[in-house]
Short mmCIF file of C-alpha atoms in Angstrom, two decimals:
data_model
loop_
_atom_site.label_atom_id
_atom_site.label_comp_id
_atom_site.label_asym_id
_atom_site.label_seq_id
_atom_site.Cartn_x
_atom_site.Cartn_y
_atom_site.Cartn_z
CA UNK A 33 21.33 319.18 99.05
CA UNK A 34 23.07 315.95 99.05
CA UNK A 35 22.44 315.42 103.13
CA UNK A 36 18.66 316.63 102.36
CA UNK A 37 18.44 313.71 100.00
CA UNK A 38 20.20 311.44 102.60
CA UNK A 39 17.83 312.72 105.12
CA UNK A 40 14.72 312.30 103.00
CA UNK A 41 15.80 308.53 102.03
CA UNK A 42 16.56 307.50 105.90
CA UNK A 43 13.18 308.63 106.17
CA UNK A 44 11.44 306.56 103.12
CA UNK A 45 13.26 303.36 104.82
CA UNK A 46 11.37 304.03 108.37
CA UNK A 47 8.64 304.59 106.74
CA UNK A 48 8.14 300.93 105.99
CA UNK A 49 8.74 297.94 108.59
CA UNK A 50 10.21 295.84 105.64
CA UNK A 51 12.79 298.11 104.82
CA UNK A 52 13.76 298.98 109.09
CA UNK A 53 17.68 297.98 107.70
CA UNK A 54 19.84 300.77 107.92
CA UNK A 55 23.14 299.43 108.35
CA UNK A 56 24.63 301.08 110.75
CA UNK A 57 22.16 302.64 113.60
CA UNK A 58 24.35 305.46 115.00
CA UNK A 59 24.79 306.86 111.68
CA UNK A 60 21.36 306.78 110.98
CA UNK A 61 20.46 308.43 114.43
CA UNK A 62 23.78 311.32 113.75
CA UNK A 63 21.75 312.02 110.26
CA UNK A 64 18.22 312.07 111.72
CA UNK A 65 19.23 314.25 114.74
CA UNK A 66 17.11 317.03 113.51
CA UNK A 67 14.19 315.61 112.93
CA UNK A 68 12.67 312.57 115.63
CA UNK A 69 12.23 309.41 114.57
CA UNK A 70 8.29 308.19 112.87
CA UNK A 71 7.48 304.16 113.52
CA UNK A 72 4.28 303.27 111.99
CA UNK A 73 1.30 301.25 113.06
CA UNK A 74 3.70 297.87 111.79
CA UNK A 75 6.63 298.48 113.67
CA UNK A 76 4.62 298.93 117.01
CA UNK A 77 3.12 295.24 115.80
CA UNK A 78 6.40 293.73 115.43
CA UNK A 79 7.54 294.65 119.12
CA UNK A 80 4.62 295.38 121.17
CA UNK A 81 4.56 291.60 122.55
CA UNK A 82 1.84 291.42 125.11
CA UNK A 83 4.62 289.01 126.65
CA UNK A 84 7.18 291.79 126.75
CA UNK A 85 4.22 294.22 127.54
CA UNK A 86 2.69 292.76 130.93
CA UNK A 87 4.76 292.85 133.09
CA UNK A 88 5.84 296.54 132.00
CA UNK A 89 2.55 297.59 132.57
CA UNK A 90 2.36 295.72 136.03
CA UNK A 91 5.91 297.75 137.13
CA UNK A 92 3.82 300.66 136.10
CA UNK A 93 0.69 300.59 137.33
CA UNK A 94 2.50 299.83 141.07
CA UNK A 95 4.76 302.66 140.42
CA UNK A 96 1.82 305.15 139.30
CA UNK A 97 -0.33 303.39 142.99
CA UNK A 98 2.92 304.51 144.96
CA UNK A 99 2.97 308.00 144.99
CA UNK A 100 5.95 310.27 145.31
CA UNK A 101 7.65 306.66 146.11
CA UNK A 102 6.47 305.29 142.58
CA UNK A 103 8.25 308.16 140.36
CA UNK A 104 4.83 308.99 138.68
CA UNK A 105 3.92 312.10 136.79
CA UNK A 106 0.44 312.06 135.46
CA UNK A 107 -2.48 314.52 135.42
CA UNK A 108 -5.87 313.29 134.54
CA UNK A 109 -6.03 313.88 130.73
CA UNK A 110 -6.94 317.14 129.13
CA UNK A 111 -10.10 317.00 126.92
CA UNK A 112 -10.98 319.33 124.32
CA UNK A 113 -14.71 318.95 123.48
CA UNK A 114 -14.97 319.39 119.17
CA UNK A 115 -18.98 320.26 119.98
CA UNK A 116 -19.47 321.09 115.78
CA UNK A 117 -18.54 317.51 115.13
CA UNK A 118 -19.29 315.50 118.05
CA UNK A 119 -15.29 314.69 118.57
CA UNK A 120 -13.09 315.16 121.35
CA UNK A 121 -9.25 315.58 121.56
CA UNK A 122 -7.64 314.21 124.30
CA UNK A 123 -4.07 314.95 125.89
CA UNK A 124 -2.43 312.52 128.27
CA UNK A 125 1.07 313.63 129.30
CA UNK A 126 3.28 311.38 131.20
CA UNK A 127 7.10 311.15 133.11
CA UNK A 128 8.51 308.24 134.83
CA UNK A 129 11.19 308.67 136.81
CA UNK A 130 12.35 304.68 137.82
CA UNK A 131 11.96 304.00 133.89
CA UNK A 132 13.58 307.28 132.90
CA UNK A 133 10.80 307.93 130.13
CA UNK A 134 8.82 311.05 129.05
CA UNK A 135 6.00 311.45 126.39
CA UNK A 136 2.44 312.37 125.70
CA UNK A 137 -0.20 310.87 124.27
CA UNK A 138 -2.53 312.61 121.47
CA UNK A 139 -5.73 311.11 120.87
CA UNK A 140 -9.09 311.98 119.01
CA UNK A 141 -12.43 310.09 119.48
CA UNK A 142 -15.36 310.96 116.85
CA UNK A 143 -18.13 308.72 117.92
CA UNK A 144 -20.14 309.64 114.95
CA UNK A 145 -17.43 308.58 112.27
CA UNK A 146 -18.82 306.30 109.19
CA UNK A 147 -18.51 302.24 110.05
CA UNK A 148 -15.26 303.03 107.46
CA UNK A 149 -13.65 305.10 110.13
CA UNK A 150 -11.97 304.63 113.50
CA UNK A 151 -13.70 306.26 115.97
CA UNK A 152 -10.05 306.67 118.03
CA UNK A 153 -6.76 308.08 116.42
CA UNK A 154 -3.48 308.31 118.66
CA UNK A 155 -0.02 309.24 118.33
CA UNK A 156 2.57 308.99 121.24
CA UNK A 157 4.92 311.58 121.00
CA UNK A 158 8.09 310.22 122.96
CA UNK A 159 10.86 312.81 124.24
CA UNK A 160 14.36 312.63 125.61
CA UNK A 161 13.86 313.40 129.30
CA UNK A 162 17.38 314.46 129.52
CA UNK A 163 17.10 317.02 127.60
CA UNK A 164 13.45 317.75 126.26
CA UNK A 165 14.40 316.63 122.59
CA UNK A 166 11.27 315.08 120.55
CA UNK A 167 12.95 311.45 119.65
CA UNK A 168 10.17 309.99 118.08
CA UNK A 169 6.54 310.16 116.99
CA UNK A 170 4.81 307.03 117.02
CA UNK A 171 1.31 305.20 116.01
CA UNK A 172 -0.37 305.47 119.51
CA UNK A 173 -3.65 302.90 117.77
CA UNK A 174 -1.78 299.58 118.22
CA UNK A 175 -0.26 300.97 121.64
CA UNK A 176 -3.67 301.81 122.94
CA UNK A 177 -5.22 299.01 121.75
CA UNK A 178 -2.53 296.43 123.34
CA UNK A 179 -1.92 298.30 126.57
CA UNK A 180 -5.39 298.71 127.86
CA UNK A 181 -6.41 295.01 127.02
CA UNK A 182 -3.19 294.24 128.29
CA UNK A 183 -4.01 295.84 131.23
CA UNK A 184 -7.38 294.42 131.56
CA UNK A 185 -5.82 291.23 131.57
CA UNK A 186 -4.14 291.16 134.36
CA UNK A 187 -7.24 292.61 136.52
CA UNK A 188 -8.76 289.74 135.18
CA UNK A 189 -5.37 287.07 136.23
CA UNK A 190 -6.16 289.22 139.81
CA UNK A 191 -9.94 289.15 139.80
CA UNK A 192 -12.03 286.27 138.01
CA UNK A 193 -13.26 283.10 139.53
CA UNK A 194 -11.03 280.08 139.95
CA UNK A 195 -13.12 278.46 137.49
CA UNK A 196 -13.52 281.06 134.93
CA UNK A 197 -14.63 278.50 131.65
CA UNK A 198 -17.42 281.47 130.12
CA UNK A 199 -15.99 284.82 128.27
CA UNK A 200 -18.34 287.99 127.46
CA UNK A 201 -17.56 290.75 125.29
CA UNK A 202 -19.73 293.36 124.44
CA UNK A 203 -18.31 295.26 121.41
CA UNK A 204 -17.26 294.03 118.40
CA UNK A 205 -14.63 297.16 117.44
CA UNK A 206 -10.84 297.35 117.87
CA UNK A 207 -10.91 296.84 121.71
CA UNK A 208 -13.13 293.69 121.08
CA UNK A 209 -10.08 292.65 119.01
CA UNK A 210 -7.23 293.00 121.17
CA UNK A 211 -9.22 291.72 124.20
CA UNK A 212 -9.85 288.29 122.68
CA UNK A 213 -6.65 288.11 121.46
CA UNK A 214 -5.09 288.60 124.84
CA UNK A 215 -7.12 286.64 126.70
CA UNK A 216 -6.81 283.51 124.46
CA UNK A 217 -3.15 284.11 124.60
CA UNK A 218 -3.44 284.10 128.28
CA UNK A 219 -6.69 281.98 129.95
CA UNK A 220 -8.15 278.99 128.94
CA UNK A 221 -12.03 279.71 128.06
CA UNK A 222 -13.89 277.04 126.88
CA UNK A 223 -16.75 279.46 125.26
CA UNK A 224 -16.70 282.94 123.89
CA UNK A 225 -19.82 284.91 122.94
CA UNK A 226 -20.41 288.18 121.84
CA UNK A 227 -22.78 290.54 121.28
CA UNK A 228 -22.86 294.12 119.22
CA UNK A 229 -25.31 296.51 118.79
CA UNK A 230 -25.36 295.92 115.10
CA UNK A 231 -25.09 292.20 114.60
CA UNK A 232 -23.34 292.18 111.18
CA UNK A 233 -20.53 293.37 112.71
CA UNK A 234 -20.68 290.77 115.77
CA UNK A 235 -21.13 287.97 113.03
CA UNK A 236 -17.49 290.04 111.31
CA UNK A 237 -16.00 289.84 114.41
CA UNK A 238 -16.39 286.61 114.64
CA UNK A 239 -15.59 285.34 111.21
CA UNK A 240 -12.28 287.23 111.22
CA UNK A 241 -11.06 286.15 114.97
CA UNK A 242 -9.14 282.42 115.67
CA UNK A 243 -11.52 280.44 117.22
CA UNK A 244 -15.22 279.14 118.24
CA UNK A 245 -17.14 282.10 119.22
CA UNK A 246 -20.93 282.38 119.42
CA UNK A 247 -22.81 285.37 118.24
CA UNK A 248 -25.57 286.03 120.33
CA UNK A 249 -28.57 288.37 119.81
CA UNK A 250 -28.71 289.89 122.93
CA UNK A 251 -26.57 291.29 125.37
CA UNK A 252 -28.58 289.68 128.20
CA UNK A 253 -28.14 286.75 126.49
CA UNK A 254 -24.37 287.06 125.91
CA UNK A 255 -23.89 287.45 129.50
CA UNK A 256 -25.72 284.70 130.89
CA UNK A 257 -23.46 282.48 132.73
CA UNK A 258 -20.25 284.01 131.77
CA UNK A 259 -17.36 284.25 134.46
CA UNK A 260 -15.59 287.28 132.98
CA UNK A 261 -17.23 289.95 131.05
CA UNK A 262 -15.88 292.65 128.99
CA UNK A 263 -17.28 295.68 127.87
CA UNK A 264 -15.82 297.75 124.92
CA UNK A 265 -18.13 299.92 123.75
CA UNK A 266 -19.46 303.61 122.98
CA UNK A 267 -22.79 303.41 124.92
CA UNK A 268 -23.92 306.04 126.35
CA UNK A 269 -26.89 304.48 128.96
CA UNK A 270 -25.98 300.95 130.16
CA UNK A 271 -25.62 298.24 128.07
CA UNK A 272 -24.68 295.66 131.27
CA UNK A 273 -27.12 295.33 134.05
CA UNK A 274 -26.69 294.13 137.50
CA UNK A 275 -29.78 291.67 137.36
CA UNK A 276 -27.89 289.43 134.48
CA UNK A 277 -24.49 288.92 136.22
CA UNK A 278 -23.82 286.05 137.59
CA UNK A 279 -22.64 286.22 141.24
CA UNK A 280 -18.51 285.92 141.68
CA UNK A 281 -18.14 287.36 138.03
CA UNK A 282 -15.66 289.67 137.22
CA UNK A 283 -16.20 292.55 134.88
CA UNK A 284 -14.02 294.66 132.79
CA UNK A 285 -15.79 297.97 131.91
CA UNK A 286 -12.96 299.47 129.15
CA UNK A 287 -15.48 301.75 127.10
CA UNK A 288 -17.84 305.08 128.52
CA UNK A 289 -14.83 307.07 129.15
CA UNK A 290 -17.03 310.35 129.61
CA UNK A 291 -18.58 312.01 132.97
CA UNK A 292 -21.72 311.55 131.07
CA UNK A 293 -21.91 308.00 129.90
CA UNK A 294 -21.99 304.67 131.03
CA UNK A 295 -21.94 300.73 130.38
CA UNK A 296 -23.21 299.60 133.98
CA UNK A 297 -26.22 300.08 135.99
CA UNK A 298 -26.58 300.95 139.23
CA UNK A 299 -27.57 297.65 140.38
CA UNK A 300 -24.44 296.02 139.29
CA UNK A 301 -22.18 298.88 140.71
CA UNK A 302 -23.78 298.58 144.03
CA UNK A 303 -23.32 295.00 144.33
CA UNK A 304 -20.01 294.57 143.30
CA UNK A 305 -15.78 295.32 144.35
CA UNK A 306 -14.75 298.24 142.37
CA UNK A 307 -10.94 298.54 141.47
CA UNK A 308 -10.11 301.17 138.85
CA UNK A 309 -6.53 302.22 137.25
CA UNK A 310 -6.92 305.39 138.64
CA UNK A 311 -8.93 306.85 141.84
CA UNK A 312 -8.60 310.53 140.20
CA UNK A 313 -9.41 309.74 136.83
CA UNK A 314 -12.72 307.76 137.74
CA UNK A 315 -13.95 310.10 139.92
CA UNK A 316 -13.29 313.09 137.04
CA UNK A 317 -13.89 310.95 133.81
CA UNK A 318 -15.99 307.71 134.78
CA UNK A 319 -20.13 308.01 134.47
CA UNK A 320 -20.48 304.59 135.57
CA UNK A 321 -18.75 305.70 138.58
CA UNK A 322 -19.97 309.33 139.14
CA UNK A 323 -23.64 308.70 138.29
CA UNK A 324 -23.66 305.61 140.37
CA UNK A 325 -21.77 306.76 143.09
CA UNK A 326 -20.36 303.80 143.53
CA UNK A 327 -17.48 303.58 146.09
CA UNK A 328 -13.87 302.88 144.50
CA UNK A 329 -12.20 300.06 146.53
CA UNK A 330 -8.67 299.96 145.25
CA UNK A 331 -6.50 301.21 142.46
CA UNK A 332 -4.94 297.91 140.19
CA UNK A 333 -1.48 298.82 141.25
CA UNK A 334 -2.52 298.85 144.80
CA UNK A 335 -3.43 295.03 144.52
CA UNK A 336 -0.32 294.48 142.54
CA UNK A 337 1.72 295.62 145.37
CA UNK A 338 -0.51 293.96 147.91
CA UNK A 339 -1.59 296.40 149.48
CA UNK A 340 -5.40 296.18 149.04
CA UNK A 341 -6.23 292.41 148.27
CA UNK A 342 -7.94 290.92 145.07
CA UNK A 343 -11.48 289.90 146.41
CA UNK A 344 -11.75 287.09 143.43
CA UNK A 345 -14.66 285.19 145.22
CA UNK A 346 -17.23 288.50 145.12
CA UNK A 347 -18.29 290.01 141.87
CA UNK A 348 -15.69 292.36 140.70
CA UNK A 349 -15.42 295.20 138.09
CA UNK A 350 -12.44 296.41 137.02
CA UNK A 351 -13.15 299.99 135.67
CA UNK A 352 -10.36 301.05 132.83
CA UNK A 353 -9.82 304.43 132.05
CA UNK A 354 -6.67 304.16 130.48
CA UNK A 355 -3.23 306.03 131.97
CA UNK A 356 -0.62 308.18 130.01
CA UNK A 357 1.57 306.23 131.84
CA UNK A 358 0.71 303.18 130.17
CA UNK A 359 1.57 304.90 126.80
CA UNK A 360 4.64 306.09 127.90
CA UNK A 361 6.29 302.80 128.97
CA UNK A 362 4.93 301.01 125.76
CA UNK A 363 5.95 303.42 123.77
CA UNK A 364 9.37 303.52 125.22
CA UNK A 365 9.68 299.54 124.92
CA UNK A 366 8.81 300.04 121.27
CA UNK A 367 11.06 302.40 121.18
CA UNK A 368 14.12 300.36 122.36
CA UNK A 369 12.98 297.19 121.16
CA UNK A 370 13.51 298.71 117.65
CA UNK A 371 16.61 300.26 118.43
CA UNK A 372 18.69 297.49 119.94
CA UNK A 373 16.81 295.08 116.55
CA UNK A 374 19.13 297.82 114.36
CA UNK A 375 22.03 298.00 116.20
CA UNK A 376 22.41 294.34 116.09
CA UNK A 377 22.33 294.33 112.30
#
């Protein structure tokens, strides 16, 4: 009873990033060692740095582009179609070998949730690759959130004009969130506009973000002139058409994860470098890629390694998918981040 009631209070303490203080960290781990670890939505916050996050992602992404030589272990994700509800549930395994890390990825997306709720939930369920042990279970919304606009910025450090002054984004949800917060943290834009199909929640987005940005009315009219353009939405027919991109842009296309859907148009996919995250995954998950059949011209890790170049003077779109992989090493940095901030106390 007594080490129940031990257990159970270890477990309040995690429970709440203000009270992460256990004083010593190896007995902590000796009394949770039969149950894994839980580090909420605050802790991932705390130590998901996009500083500390980049160039984790970039060792990654060249790893997963290498083949048997990059350590990789990724399928495409498995997708479980919730047809009465109009929701999907999405699996997305992943082992590194180099950074000696296993987990998986659990996420649901409900397109047709109330403005009140999330269209994505995610947990990443991290393991001990030695011996298969379930070490922790952690909130996979910040991770996904971080990594794949952290990931979208540096296509864009690879791919946008010299002069890139203009930003785009089309959404005004979660994505839109940790996209402009990366790229302010990282590029120098001297105007932001954005556009959403419901404008109230452009005009939110706006009111709630650091900085100038200029709600516009239109997509078309958000797009005009911009240098970089980012797309994070749930449409299902194009939203972003060839005919209003300037030439030399460079495009991130992060929502229309389905077979089915798509952001682009033809048009723009036709007249433009295509690099994706994953060859595989866009030609089994991408509709702006399959519908278009638009030619894939190099993975991101591929130009990372230098072995494909980064055409930054044509118009470029970067088509994100998102990779287990990407999970797995941010939720392993999480992981240790928080582990070595205990031990040291």
């Amino acid at each position: 009873a007594a080490n129940s009631e031990q257990r159970l209070g270890w477990r309040r303490r995690v429970s709440r990033e203000t009270q992460l203080q256990p004083e010593n960290i190896k007995t902590y781990l000796t009394v949770m060692s039969d149950r894994p670890l839980f580090l909420e939505a605050a802790v991932v916050k705390k130590f998901l740095s996009y500083a500390a996050l980049i160039p984790l992602l970039e060792r990654a992404l060249i790893n997963f582009s290498g083949g048997t030589e990059g350590a990789v272990v990724q399928p495409v994700r498995t997708i479980v179609p919730v047809a009465k509800y109009g929701g999907f549930l999405g699996v997305m395994p992943a082992y590194s070998a180099t950074d000696d890390v296993l987990a998986t990825k659990v996420v649901t997306f409900y397109g047709n949730n109330a403005p009140t709720i999330p269209s994505h939930h995610s947990t990443v369920l991290l393991f001990d690759p030695k011996n298969g042990i379930l070490t922790a279970v952690i909130d996979g919304n910040v991770i996904t959130d971080r990594r794949t606009a952290a990931v979208s910025a540096i296509a864009t450090k690879l791919l946008k004009p010299a002069a890139a002054e203009v930003l785009c984004i089309l959404g005004s949800g979660a994505q839109a969130h940790s996209h402009f917060e990366v790229f302010m943290e990282l590029f120098s834009f001297k105007e932001v506009k954005v556009w959403s199909r419901t404008r109230k929640n452009a005009e939110l987005f706006a009111s709630t973000v650091t900085g100038n940005v200029q709600v516009c009315s239109t997509a078309r009219e958000a797009v005009t002139d911009a240098d970089v353009i980012v797309t994070v939405t749930l449409a299902t027919e194009p939203i972003l058409f060839g005919d209003w991109v300037k030439p030399g842009a460079h495009v991130n296309a992060v929502g229309s994860c389905r077979p089915d859907w798509r952001e682009l148009d033809d048009k723009l996919l036709e007249n433009c470098v295509l690099y994706v995250d994953s060859r595989e995954a866009a030609l089994k998950e991408s509709g702006d890629v399959i519908l278009s059949g638009a030619k894939v011209f190099a993975e991101l890790g591929e130009v990372l390694k230098k072995s494909k170049p980064a055409l930054a003077e044509k118009t470029t779109v970067f088509k994100s998918l998102g990779l287990a992989i990407e999970d797995t090493v941010s939720a392993k940095l999480v992981f240790d981040l928080w582990s070595a901030a205990r031990t040291k106390e």
